[in-house]
Short mmCIF file of C-alpha atoms and ligand atoms in Angstrom, two decimals:
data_model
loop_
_atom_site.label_atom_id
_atom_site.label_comp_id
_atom_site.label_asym_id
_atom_site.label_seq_id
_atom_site.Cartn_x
_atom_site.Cartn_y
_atom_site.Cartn_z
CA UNK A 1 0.00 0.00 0.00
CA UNK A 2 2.74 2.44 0.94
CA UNK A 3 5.85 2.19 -1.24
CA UNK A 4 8.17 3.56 1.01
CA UNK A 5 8.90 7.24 -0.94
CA UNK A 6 6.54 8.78 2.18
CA UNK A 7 9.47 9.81 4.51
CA UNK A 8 7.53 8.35 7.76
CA UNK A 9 7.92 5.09 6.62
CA UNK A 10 11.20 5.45 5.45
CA UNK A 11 12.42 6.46 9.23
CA UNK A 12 10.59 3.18 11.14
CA UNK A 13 11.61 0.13 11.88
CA UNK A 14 10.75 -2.90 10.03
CA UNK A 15 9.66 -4.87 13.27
CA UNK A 16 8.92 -3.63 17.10
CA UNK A 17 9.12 -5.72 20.20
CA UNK A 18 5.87 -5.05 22.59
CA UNK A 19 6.40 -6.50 26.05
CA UNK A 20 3.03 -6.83 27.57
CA UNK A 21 2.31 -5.54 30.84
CA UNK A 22 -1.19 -6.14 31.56
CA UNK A 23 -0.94 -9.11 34.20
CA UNK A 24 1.62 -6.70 36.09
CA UNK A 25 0.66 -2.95 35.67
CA UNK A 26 -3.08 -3.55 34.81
CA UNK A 27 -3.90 -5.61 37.40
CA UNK A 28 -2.02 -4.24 40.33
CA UNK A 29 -4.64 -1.25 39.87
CA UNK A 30 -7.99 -3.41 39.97
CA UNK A 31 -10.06 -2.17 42.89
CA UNK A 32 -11.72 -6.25 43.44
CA UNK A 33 -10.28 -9.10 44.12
CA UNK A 34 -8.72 -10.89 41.00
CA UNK A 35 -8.87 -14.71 41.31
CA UNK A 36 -5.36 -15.54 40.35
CA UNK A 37 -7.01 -18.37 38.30
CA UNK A 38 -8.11 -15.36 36.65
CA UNK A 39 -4.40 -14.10 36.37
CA UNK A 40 -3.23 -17.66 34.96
CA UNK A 41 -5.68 -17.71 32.29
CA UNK A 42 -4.49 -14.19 31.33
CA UNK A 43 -1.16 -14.40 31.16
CA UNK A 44 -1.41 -18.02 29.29
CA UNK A 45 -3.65 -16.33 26.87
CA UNK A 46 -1.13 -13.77 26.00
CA UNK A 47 2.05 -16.01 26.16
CA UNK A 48 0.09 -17.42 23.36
CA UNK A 49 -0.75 -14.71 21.49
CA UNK A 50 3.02 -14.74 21.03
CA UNK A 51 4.58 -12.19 23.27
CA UNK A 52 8.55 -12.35 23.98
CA UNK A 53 8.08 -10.73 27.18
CA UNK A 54 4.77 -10.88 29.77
CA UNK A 55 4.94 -9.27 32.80
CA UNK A 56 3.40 -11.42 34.94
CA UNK A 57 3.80 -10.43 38.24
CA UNK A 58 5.00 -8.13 40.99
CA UNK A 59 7.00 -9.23 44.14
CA UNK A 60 6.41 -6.21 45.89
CA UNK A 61 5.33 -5.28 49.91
CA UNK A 62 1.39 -7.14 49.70
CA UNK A 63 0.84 -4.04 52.51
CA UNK A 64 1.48 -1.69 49.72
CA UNK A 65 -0.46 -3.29 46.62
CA UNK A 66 -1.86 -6.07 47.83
CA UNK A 67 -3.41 -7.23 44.15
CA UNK A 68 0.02 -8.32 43.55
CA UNK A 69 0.51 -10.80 46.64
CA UNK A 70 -0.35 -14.00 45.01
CA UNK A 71 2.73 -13.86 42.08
CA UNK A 72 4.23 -17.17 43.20
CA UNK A 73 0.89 -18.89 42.78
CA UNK A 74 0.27 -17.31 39.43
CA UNK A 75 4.08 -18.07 38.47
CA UNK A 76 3.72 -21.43 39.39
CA UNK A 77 -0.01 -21.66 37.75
CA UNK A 78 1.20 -21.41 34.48
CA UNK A 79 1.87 -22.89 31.40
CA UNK A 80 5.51 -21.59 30.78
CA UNK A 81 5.89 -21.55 26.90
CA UNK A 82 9.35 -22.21 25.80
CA UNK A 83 11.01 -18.59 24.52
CA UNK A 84 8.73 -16.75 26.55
CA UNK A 85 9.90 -14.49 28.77
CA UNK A 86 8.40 -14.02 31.82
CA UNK A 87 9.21 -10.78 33.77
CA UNK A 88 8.42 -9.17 37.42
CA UNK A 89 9.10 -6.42 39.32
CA UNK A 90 11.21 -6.89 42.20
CA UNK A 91 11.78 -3.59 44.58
CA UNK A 92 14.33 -5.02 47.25
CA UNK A 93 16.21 -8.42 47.87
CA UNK A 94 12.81 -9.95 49.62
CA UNK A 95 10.89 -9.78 46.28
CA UNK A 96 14.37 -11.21 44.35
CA UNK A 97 14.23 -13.71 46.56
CA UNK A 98 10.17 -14.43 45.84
CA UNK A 99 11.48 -13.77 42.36
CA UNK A 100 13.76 -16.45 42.26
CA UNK A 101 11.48 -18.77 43.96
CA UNK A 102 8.94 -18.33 41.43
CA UNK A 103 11.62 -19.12 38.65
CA UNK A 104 11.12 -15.80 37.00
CA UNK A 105 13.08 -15.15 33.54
CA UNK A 106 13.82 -11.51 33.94
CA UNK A 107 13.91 -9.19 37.29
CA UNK A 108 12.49 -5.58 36.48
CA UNK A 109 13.96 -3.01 39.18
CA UNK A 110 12.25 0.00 39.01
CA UNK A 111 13.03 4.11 40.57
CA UNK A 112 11.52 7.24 39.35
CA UNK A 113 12.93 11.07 37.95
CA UNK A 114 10.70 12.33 40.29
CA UNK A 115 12.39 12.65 43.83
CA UNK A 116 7.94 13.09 44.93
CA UNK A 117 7.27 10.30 43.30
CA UNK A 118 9.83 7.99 44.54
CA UNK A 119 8.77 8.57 47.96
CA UNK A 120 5.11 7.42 47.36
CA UNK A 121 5.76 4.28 45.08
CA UNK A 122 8.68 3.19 47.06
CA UNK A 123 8.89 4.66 50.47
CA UNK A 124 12.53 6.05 49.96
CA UNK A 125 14.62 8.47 47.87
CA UNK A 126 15.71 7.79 44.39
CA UNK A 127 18.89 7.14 46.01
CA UNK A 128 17.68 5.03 48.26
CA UNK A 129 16.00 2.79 45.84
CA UNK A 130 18.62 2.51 43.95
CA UNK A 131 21.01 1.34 46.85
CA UNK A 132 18.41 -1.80 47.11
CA UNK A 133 19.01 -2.49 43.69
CA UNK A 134 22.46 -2.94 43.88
CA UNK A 135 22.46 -6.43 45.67
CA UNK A 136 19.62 -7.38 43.31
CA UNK A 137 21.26 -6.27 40.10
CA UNK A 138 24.28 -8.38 40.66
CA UNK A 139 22.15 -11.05 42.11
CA UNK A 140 20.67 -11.71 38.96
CA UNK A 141 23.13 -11.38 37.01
CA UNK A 142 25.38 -13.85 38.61
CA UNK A 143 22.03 -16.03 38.40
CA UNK A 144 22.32 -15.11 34.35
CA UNK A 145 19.02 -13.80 34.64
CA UNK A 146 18.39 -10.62 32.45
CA UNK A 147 17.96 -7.32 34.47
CA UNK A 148 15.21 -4.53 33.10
CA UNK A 149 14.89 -0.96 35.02
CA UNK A 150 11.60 0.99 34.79
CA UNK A 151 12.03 4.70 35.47
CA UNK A 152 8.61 6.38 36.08
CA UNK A 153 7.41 10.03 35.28
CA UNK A 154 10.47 11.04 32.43
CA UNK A 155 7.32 12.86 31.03
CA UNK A 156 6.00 14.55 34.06
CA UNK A 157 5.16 13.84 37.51
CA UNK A 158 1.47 14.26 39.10
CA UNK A 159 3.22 15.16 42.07
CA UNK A 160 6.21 17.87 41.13
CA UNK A 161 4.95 18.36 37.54
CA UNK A 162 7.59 19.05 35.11
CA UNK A 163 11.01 16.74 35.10
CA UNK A 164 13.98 18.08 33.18
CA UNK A 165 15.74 15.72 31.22
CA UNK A 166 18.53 15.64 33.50
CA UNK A 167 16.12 13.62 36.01
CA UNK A 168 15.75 11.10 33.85
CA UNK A 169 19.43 11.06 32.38
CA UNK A 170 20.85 10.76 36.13
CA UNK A 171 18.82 7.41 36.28
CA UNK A 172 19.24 6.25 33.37
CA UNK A 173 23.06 6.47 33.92
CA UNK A 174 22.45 4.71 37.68
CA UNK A 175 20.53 1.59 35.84
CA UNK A 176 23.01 1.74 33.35
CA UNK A 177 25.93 1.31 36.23
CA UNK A 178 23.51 -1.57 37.84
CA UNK A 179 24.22 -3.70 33.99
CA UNK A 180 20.30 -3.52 33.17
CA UNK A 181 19.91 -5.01 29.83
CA UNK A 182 17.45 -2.94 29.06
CA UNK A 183 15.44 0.46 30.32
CA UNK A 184 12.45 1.75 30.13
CA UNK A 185 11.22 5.37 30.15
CA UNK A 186 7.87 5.74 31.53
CA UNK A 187 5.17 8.14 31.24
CA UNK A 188 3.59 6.87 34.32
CA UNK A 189 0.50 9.79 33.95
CA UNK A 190 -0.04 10.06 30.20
CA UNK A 191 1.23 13.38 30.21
CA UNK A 192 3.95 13.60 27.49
CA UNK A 193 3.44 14.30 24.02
CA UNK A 194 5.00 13.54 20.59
CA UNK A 195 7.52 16.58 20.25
CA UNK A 196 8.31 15.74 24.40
CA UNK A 197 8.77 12.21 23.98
CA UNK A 198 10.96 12.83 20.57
CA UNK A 199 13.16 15.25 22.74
CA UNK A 200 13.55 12.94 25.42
CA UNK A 201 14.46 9.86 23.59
CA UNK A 202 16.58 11.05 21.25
CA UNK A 203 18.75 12.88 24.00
CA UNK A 204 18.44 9.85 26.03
CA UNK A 205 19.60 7.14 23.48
CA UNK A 206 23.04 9.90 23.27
CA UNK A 207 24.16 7.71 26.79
CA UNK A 208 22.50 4.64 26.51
CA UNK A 209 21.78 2.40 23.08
CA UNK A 210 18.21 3.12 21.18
CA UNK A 211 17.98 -0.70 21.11
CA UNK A 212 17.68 -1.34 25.01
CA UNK A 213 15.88 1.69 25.81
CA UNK A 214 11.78 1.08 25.75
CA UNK A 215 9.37 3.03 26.07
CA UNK A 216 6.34 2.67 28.55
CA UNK A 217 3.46 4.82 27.95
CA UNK A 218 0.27 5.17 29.71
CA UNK A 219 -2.18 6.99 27.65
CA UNK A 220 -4.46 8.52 30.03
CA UNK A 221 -4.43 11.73 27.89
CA UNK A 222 -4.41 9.93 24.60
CA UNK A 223 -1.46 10.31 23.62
CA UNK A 224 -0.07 6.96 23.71
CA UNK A 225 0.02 5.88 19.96
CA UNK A 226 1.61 9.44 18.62
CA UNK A 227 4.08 8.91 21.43
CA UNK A 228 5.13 5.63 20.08
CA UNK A 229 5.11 6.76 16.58
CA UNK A 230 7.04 9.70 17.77
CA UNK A 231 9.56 7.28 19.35
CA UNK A 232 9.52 5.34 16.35
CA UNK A 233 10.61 7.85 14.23
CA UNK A 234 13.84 8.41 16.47
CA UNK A 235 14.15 4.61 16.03
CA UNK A 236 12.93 3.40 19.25
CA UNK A 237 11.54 -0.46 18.89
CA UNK A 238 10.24 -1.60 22.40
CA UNK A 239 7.72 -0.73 23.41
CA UNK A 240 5.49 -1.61 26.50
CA UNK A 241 1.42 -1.90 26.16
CA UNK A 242 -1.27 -3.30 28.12
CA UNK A 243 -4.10 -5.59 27.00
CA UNK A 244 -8.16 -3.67 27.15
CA UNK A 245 -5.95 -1.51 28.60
CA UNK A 246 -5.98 -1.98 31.98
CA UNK A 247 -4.44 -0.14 34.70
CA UNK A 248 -3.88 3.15 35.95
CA UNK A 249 -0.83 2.93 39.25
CA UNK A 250 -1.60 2.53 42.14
CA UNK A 251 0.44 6.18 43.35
CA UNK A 252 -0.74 8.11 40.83
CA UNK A 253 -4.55 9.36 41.02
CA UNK A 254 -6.44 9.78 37.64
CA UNK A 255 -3.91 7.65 35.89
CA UNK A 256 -5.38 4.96 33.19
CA UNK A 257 -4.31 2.21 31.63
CA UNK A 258 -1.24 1.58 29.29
CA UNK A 259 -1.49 2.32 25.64
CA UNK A 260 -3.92 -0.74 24.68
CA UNK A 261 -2.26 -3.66 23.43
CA UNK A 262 -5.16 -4.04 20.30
CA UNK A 263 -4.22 -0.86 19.52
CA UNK A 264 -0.52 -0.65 19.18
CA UNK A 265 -1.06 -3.85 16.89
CA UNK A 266 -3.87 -2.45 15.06
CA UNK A 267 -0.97 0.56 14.09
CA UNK A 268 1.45 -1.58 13.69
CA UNK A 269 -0.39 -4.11 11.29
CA UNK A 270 -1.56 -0.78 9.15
CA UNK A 271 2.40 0.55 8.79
CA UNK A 272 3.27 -3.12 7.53
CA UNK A 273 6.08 -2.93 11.33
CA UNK A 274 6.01 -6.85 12.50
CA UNK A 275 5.53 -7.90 15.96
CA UNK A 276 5.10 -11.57 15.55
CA UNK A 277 1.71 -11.23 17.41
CA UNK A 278 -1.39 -12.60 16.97
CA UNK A 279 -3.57 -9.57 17.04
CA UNK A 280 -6.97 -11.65 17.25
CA UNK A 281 -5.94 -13.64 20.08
CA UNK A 282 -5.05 -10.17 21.98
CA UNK A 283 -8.97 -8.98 21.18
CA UNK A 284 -10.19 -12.68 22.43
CA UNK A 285 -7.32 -11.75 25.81
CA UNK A 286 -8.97 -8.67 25.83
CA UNK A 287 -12.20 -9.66 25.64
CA UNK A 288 -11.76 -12.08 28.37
CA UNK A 289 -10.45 -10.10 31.05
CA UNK A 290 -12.83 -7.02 30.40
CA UNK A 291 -15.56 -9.38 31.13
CA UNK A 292 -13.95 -11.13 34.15
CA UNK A 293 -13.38 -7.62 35.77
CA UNK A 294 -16.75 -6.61 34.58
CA UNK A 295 -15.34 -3.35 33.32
CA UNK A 296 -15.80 -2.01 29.88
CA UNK A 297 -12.80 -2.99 27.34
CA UNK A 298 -10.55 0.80 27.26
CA UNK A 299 -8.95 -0.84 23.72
CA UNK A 300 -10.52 0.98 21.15
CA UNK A 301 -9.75 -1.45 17.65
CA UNK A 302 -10.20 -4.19 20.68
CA UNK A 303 -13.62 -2.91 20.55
CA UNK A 304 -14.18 -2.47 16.90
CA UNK A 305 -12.58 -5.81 15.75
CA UNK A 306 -15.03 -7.69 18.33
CA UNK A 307 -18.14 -5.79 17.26
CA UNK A 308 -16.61 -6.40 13.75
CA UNK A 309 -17.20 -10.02 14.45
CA UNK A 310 -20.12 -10.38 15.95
P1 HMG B 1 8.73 -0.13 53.18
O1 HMG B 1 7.45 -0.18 53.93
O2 HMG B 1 9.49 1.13 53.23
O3 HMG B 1 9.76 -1.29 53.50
O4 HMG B 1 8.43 -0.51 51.68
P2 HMG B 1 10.03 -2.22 54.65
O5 HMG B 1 11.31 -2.87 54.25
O6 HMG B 1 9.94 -1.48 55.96
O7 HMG B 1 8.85 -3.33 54.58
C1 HMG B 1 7.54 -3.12 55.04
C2 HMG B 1 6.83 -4.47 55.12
O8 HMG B 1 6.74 -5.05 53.82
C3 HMG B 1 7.60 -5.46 55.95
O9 HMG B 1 6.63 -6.34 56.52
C4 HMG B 1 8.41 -6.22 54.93
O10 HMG B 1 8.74 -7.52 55.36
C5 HMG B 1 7.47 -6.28 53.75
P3 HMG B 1 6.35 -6.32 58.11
O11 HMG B 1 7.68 -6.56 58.73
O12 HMG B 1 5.80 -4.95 58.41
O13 HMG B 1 5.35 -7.44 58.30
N1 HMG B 1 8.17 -6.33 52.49
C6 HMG B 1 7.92 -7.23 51.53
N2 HMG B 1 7.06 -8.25 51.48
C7 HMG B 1 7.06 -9.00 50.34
N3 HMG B 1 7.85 -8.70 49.28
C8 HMG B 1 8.73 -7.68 49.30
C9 HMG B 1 8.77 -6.90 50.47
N4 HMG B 1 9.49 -5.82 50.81
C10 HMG B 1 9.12 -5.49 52.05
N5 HMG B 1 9.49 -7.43 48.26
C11 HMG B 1 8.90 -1.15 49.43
C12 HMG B 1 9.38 -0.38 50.65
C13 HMG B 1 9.77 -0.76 48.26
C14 HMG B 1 9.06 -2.64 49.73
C15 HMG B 1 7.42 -0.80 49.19
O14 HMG B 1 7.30 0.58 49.10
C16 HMG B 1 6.88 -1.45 47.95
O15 HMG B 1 6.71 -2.67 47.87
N6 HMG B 1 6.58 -0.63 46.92
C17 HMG B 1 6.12 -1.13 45.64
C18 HMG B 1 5.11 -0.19 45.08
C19 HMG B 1 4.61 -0.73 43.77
O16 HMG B 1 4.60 -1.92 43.51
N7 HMG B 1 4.15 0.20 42.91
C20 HMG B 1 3.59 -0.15 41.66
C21 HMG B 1 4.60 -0.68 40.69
S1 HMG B 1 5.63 0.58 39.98
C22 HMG B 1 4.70 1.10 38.62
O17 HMG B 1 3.57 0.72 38.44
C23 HMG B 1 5.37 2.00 37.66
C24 HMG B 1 5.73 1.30 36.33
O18 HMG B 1 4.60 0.73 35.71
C25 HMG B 1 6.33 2.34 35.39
C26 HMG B 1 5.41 3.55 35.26
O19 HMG B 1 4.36 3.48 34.65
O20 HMG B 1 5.81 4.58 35.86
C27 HMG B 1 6.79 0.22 36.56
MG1 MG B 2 3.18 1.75 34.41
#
């Protein structure tokens, strides 16, 4: 359809990795109980569906998001397809630990370029968190485990507001020290938009390579998909989504969801970028856990493909 003489396409690349995050940053936000049957069934789906990377879990404090305290039963629920990888978050040596015990693939630290920010997701300083990494970075990497660090709010905080780029390029050079394979920049509010996210990445990817650096967008102001084309366009290629797209966080009121999962595919079916996803099985995924949570489904071609069907 488009023979490559439009500039846009010119500057993309040819195939995108989407980690999904729905099992970790969706459901950590759901005000009800999820059965982790529930959980199993969800991540299984979208292991599936073909995903390199699910996030399945969280090995956090159960006092502070207690939607997140049954990981090792969901981990060990199950079905662990070969290739997959199957990532959690792990703030301090205790959820390594859990981590471990639940035979996770890859540990996900995470800190913030908000100082505000840090203190209410993580009780501590940036500083501070990153001090508990340190054990748990080398931890798994003697383990040969691969090591992932989240930074929230590198497009604004809903606590401080505005974070210079030197916020996020101080952690990004800490994670960088800790050996993370790869790390991801995260609007944690929504906030950013395209020109913002361009600026960011591009100056970003000048101290740590374009091809390890992700980006992790919720889209509570819509702005998700022209902040991954944005990104795109610098040559950014992971990218982080969230199936019906669940989820707000738990620290930051007002929040939503991740960009949907149905609709980064939908986008990246039209451009012709592969993913090596199976975009109906996401909209059956997506289908599924709306109704389980009995919440409408927040992906948009999620909802047009199923009426589509029906
Ligand atoms: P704390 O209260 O300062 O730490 O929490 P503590 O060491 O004093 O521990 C308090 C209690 O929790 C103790 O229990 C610990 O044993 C227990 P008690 O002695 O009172 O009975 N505890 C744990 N239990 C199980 N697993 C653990 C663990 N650690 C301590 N790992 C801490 C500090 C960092 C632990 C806490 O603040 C915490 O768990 N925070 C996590 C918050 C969180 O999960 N936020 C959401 C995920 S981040 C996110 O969504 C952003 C992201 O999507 C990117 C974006 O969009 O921005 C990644
Ligand atoms: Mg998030």
């Amino acid at each position: 359809m488009f023979d490559g003489h439009i500039a846009l396409y010119r500057s993309l690349p040819k195939r995108v990795k989407i980690i999904e995050v729905g099992p970790r940053d969706g459901l950590q936000s759901e005000a009800g109980n999820v059965p982790t049957t529930t959980k199993v069934d969800l991540v299984n789906r979208l292991a599936r569906a073909g995903f390199a990377n699910v996030e399945s879990a969280s090995f956090v404090s159960p006092k502070w998001v207690p939607q997140m305290a049954d990981g090792l039963a969901v981990m060990r629920g199950i079905e662990r397809i070969p290739g997959t990888i199957y990532s959690a978050l792990t703030p301090n040596m205790r959820g390594y630990e859990n981590a471990r015990e639940a035979n996770v693939d890859e540990i996900v630290i995470f800190s913030s370029a908000s100082e505000a920010f840090a203190q209410r997701n993580v009780n501590g300083s940036i500083a501070e968190s990153i001090e508990r990494f340190v054990p748990v970075a080398k931890a798994a990497k003697d383990a040969g485990l691969r090591l992932r660090g989240g930074i929230s709010c590198c497009f604004g905080c809903p606590y401080q507001g505005e974070v210079p780029l030197s916020a996020v390029q101080d952690v990004v050079a800490r994670l960088a020290d800790l050996g993370c394979d790869e790390i991801d920049l995260a609007d944690t509010i929504g906030v950013g938009t395209a020109g913002q996210v361009a600026f960011v990445v591009e100056n970003v990817a000048r101290q740590f390579p374009l091809d390890r650096l992700a980006g992790h967008f919720h889209d509570t102001y819509g702005q998700g998909l022209s902040n991954i084309l944005a990104a795109m366009q610098i040559g950014m290629h992971i990218f982080h989504s969230s199936v019906a797209g669940l989820g707000g966080c738990p620290y930051a009121k007002g929040a939503t969801g991740n960009v949907a999962t149905e609709d980064i595919l939908y986008l990246m079916a039209g451009l012709g970028i592969e993913t090596g996803i199976d975009l109906d099985a996401v909209v059956q995924a997506g289908d599924f856990i709306s109704q389980a949570l009995g919440k409408n489904n927040a992906a948009r071609a999620g909802r047009a493909l199923l009426a589509r069907a029906h």
